[in-house]
Short mmCIF file of C-alpha atoms in Angstrom, two decimals:
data_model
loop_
_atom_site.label_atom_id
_atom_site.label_comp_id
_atom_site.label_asym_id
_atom_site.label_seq_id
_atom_site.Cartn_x
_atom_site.Cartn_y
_atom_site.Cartn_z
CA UNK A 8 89.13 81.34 120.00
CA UNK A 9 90.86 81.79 116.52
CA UNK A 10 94.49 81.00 116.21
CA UNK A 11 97.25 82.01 114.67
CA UNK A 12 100.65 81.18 114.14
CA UNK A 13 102.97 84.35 113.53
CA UNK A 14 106.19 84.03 110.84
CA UNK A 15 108.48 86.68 112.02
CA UNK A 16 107.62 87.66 114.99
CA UNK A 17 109.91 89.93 116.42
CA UNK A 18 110.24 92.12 113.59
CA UNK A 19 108.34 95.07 113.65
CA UNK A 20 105.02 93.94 111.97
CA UNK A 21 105.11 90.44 114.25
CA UNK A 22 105.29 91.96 117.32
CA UNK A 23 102.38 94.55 116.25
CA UNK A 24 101.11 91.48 115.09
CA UNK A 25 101.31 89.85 118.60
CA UNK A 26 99.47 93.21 120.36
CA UNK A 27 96.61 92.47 117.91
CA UNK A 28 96.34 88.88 118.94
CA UNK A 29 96.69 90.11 123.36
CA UNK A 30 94.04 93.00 121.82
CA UNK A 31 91.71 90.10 120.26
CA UNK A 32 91.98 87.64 123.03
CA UNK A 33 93.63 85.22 120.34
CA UNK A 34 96.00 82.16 120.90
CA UNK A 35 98.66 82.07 119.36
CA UNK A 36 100.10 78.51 118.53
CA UNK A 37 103.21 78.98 116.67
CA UNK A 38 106.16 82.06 116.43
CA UNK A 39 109.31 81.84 114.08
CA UNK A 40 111.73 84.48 114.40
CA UNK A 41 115.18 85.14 113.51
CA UNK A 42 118.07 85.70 116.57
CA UNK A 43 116.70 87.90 118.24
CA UNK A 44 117.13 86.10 121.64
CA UNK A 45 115.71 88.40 123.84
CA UNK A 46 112.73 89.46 121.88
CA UNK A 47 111.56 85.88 120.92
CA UNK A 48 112.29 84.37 124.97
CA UNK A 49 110.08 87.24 126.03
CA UNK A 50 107.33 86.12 123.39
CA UNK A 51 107.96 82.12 124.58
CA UNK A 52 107.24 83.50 128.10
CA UNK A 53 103.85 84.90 127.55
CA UNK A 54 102.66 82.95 124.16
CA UNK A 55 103.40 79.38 125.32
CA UNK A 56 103.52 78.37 121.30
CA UNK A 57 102.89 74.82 120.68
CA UNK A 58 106.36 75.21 118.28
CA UNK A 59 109.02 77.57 118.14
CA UNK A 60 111.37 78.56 115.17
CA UNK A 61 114.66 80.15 115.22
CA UNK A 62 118.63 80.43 114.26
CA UNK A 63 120.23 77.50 115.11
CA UNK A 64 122.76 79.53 117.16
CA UNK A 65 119.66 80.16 119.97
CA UNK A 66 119.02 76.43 119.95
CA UNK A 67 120.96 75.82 122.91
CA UNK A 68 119.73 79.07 125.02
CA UNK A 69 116.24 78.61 124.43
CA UNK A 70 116.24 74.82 125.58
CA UNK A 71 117.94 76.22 128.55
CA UNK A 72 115.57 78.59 129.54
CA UNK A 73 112.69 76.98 128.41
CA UNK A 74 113.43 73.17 128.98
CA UNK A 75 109.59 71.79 127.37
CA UNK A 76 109.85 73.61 124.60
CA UNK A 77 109.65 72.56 120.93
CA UNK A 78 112.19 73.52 118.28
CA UNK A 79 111.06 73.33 114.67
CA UNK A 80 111.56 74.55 111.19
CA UNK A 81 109.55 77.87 110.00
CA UNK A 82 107.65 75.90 107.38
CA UNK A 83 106.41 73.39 110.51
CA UNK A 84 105.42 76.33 112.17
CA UNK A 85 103.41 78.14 109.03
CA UNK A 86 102.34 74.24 108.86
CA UNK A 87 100.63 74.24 112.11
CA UNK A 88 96.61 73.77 112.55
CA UNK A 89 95.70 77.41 112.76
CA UNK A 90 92.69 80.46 111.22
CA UNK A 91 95.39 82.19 110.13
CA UNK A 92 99.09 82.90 109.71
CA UNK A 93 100.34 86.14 109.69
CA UNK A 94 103.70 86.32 107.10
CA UNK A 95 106.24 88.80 107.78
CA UNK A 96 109.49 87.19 107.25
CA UNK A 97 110.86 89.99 105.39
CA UNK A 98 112.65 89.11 102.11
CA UNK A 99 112.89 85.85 100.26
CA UNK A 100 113.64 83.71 103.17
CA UNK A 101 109.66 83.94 104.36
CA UNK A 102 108.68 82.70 100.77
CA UNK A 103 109.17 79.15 101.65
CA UNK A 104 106.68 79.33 104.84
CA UNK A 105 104.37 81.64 103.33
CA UNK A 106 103.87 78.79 100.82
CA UNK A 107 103.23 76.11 102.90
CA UNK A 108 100.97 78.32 104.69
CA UNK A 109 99.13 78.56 101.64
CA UNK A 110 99.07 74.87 101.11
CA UNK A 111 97.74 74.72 104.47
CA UNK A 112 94.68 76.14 103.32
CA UNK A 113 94.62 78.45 106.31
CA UNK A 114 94.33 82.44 105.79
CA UNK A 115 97.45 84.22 105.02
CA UNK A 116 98.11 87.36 106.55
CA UNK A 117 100.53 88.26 103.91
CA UNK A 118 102.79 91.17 105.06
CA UNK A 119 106.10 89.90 103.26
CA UNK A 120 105.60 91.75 99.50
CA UNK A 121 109.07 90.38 98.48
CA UNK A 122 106.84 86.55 98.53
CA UNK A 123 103.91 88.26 96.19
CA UNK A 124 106.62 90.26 93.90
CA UNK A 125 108.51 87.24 93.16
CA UNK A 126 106.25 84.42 93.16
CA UNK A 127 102.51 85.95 92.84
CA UNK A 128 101.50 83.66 89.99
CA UNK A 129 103.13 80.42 91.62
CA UNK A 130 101.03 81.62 94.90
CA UNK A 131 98.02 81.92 93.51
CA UNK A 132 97.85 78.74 91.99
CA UNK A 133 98.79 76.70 95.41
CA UNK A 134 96.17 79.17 96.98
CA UNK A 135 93.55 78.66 94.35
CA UNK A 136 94.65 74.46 94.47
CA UNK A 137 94.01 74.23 98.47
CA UNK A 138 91.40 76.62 99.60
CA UNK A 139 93.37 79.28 101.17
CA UNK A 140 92.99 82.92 101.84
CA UNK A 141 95.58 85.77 101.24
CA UNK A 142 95.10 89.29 102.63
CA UNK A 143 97.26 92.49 102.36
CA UNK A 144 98.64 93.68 105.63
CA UNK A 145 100.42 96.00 103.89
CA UNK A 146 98.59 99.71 104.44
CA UNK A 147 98.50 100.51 101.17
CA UNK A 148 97.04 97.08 99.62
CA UNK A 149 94.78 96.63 102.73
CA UNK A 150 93.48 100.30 101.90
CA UNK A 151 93.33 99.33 97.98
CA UNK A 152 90.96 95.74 98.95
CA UNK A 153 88.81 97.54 101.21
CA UNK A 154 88.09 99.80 98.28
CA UNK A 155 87.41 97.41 95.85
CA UNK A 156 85.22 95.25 98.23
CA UNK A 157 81.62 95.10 96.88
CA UNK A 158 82.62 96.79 93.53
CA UNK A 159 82.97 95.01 89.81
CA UNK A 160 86.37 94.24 88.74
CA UNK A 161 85.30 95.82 85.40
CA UNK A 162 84.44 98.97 86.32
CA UNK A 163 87.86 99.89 87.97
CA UNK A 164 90.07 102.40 85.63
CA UNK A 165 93.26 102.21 87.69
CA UNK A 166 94.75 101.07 91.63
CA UNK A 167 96.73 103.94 93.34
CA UNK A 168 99.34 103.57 95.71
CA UNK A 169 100.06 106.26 98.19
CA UNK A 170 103.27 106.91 99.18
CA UNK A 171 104.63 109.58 102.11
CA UNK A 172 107.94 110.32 100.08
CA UNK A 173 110.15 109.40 102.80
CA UNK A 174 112.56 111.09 104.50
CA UNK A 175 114.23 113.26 101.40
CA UNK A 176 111.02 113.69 99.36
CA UNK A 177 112.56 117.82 99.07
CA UNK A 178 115.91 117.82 100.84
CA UNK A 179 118.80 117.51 100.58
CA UNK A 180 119.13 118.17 97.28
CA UNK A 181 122.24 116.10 96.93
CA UNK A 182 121.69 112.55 97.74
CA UNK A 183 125.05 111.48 97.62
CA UNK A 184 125.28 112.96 100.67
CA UNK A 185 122.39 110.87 102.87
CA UNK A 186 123.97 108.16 105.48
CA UNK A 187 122.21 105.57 106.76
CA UNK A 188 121.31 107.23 109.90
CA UNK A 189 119.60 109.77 107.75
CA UNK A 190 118.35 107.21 106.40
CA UNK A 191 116.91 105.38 109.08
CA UNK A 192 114.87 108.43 110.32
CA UNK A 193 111.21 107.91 108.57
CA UNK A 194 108.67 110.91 109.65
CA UNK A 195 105.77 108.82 109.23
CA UNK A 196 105.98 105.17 109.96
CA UNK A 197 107.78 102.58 112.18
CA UNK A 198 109.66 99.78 110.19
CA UNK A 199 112.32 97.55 110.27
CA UNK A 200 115.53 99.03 108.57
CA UNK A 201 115.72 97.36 105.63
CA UNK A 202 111.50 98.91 104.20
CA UNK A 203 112.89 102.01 105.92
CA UNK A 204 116.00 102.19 103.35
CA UNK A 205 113.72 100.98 100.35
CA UNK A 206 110.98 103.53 101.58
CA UNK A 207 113.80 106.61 101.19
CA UNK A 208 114.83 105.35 97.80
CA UNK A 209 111.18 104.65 96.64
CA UNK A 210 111.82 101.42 95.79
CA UNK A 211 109.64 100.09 98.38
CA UNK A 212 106.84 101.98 96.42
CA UNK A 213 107.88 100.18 93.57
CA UNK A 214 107.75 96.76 95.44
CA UNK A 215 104.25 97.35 96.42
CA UNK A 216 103.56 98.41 92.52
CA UNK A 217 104.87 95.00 92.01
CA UNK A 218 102.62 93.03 95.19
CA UNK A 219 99.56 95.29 93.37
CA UNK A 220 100.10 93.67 89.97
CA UNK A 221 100.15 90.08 91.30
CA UNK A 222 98.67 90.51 94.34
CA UNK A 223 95.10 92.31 92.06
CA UNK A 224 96.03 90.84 89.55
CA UNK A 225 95.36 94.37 87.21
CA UNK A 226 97.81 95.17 84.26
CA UNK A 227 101.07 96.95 85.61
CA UNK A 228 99.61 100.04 83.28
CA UNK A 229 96.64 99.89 85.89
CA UNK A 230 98.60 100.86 88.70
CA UNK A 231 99.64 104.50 89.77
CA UNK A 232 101.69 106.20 92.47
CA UNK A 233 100.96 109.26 93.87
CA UNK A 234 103.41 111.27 96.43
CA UNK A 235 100.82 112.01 99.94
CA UNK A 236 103.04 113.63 102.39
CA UNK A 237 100.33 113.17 105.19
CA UNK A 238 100.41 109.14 104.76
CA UNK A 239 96.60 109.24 105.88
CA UNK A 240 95.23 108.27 102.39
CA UNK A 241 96.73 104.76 102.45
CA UNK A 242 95.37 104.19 98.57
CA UNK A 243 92.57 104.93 96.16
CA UNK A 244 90.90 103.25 93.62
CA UNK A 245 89.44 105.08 90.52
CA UNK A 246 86.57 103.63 88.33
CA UNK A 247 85.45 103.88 84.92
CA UNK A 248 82.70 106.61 85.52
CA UNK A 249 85.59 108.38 87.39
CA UNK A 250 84.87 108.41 90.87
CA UNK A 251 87.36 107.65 93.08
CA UNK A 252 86.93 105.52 96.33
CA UNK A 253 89.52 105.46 99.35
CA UNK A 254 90.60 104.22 102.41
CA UNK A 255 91.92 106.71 104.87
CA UNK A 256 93.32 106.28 108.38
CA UNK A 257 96.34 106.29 111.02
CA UNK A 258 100.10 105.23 110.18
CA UNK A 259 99.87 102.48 112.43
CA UNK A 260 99.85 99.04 111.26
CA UNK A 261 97.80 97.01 114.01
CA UNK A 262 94.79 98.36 112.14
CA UNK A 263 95.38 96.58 108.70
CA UNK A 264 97.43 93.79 110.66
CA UNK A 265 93.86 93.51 112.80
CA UNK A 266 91.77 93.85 109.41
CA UNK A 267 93.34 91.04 108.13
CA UNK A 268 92.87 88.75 111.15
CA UNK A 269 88.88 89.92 111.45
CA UNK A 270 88.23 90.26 107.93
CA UNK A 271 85.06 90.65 107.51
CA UNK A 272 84.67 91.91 111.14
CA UNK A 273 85.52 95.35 111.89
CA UNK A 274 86.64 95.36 115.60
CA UNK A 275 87.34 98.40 117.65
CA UNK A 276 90.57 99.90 118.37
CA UNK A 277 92.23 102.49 120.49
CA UNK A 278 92.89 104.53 117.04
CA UNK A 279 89.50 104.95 116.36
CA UNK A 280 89.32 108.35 117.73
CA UNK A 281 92.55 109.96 116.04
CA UNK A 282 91.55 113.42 114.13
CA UNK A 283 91.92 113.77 110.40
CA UNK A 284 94.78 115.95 108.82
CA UNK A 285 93.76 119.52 108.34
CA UNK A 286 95.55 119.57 104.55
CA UNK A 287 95.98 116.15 102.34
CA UNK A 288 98.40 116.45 99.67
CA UNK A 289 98.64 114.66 96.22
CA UNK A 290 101.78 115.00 93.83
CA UNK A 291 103.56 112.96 91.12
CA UNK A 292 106.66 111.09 91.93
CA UNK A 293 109.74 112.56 90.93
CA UNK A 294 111.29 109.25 89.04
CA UNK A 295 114.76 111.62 88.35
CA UNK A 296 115.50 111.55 91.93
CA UNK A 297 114.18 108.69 92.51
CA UNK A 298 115.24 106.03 90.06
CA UNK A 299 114.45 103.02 91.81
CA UNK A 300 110.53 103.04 91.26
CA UNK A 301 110.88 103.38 87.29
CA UNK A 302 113.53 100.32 87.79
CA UNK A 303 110.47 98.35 89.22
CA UNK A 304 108.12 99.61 86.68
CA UNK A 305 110.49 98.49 84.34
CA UNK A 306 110.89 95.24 85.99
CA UNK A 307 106.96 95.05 86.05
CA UNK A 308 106.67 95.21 82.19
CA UNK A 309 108.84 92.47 81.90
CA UNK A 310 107.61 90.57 84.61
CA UNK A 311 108.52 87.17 86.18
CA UNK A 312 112.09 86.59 86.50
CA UNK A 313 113.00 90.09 86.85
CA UNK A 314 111.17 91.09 89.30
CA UNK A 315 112.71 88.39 91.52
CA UNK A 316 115.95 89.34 90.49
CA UNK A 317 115.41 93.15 91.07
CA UNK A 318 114.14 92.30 94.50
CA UNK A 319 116.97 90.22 95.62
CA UNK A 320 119.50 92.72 94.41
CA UNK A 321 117.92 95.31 96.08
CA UNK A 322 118.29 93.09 99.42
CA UNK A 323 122.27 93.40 98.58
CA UNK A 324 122.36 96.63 97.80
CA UNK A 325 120.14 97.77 101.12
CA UNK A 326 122.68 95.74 103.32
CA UNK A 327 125.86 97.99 101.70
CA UNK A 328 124.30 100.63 101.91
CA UNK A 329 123.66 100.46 105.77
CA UNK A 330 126.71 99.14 106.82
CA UNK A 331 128.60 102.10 104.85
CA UNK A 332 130.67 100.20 101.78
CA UNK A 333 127.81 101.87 98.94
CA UNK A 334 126.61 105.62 98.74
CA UNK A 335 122.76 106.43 98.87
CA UNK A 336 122.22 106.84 95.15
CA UNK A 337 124.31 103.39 94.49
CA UNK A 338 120.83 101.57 95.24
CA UNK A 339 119.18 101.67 92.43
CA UNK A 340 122.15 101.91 90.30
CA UNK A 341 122.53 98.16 91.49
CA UNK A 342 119.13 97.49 90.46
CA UNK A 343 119.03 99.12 86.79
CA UNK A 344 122.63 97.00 85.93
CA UNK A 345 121.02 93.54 87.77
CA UNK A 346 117.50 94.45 85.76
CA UNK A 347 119.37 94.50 82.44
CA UNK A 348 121.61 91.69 82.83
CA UNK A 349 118.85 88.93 83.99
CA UNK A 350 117.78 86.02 81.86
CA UNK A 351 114.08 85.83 80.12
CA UNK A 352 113.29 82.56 81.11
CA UNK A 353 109.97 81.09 82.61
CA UNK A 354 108.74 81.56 86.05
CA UNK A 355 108.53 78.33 88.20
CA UNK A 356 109.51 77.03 91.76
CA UNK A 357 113.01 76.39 90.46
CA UNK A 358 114.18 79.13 88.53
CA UNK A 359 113.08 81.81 91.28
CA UNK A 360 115.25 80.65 93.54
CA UNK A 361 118.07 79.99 90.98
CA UNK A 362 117.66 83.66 89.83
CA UNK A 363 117.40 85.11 92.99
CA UNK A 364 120.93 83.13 93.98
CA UNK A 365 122.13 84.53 90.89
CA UNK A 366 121.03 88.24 91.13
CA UNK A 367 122.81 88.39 94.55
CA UNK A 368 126.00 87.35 93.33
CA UNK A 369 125.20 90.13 90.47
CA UNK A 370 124.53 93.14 92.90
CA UNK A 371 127.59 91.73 94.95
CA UNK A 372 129.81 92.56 92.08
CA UNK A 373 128.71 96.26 91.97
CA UNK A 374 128.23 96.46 95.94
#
């Protein structure tokens, strides 16, 4: 029976994550969440992890109701003997367990792109140093190595990200005017509130341009977006001879959470049977409205540093935005003024973190 431990788990991808594993017949051996009491007591209940990782504040609840159970740390968690961990900690926080997952040597089920954007090339080398895996859960990165599986990496012209357009890809025409609530409503996919603000402003699109580039490891010139209202084309990859190869399929994200946990098994799922779209569109982003994904870009070309900084900011600016202090097109106003202001100095353990302390106290200023 494979195991796996999940890292965020009752966020929106871990608890998908955890209907894969009941789906699978896996055990799973180790959960760190957040506070969501409820949530996480319900997944103690039927999981019976070995360890258990939350807010400090739940310490004294969960003990209560579950009197054998054992507290630890996220990174003891990701540290536990396990196939696979699935990482979807959103944001910087799940960088430190999604590394000692990799130094684990165990697959990583990498669904936090904030980790890849900011630390790709540190990543790679603990990966590369201890044996371990990483796969995309992400749709559109899953869709982009499924495509590139059996092919030569020099015959591939360019990667190409999909993205739906989110929720004011025509309307309305002022943005000034979107509140979070508006926000909040995403007509294709189910996501935690933070990748549903960043998926509005595009910036989440600019995010996974980022993951791409580190996560392929192709030149940032390599890597295209294209607008596909119908989100079933999750990403295409063109070659030299100009054929293009894809991966289509439903907006739900067991099946590239499942892909990552089989990979290279292909197991059957209750999606299998869903029709295909009648019409598939295709259209260039509009980078006037939204700003955010040429900030990225531009964060891309100069690589390292700022793209930590950019996606720390962007973590400050998100969080005004939703709790009202910042209007809509603030966002990525944030991130240009954060971009321009960060220091060109060498990527490494210690001045990520250093950076991304700084760039919050940046995008606080302008917040």
């Amino acid at each position: 029976m494979k195991r796996v431990v999940v890292l965020g788990s009752t966020g929106s991808i871990g608890q998908q994550a955890l209907e894969v594993c009941r789906l699978r017949g896996y055990e799973v051996v180790g959960l760190a969440a957040g506070k969501n009491l409820e949530a996480l007591s319900r997944q103690i209940a039927l999981w019976k992890p070995r360890l258990v990782a939350a807010e400090e504040s739940l310490h004294k609840e969960l003990k209560a109701r579950f009197p054998g159970l054992r507290l630890a740390t996220a990174e003891e968690v990701a540290a536990l003997e396990a196939e696979v961990a699935v990482a979807a900690i959103p944001g910087l926080a799940g960088l430190s367990p999604t590394r000692v997952a990799v130094r684990t040597g165990k697959r990583v089920a990498l669904a936090n792109k904030e980790a890849m954007v900011a630390a790709g090339p540190l990543l790679w080398r603990e990966a590369e140093a201890h044996g371990a895996e990483i796969l995309p859960v992400d749709s559109e990165h899953s869709a982009l190595f499924q495509a590139l599986l059996g092919e030569r990496r020099e015959d591939v012209a360019e990667l190409i990200l999909t993205a739906s357009g989110g929720p004011f890809l025509k309307e309305p025409a002022d943005l000034a005017q979107v509140t979070p609530e508006m926000a909040l409503r995403h007509p294709r996919w189910r996501m935690g509130p933070k990748v549903t603000v960043d998926s509005a402003t595009l910036f989440n699109k600019g995010l996974e341009v980022l993951e791409a580039k580190e996560l392929f490891r192709f030149p940032l010139e390599r890597i295209k977006v294209l607008i596909h209202p119908q989100a079933y084309v999750h990403g295409l990859v063109r070659f030299l001879d100009g054929s293009l190869k894809a991966q289509l399929g439903p907006t739900d994200m067991r099946l590239f959470i499942q892909y990552a946990l089989t990979y290279p098994e292909r197991a059957e799922t209750p999606l299998k049977d869903l029709p295909v779209p009648g019409v598939l569109e295709f259209l260039e982003p509009d980078l006037k409205r939204f700003p955010a994904l040429a900030v990225a870009y531009e964060a891309g070309r100069r690589g390292g540093l700022a793209q930590v900084a950019v996606s720390a900011a962007d973590e400050v600016a998100v969080e005004a935005f939703l709790q009202g202090r910042i209007p809509f097109p603030r966002i990525p106003e944030i991130l240009a003024r954060v971009l321009e202001a960060t220091p060109a100095e060498p990527l490494t353990w210690e001045s990520l973190f250093a950076v991304d302390a700084w760039a919050r106290e940046e995008a606080k200023r302008w917040a």
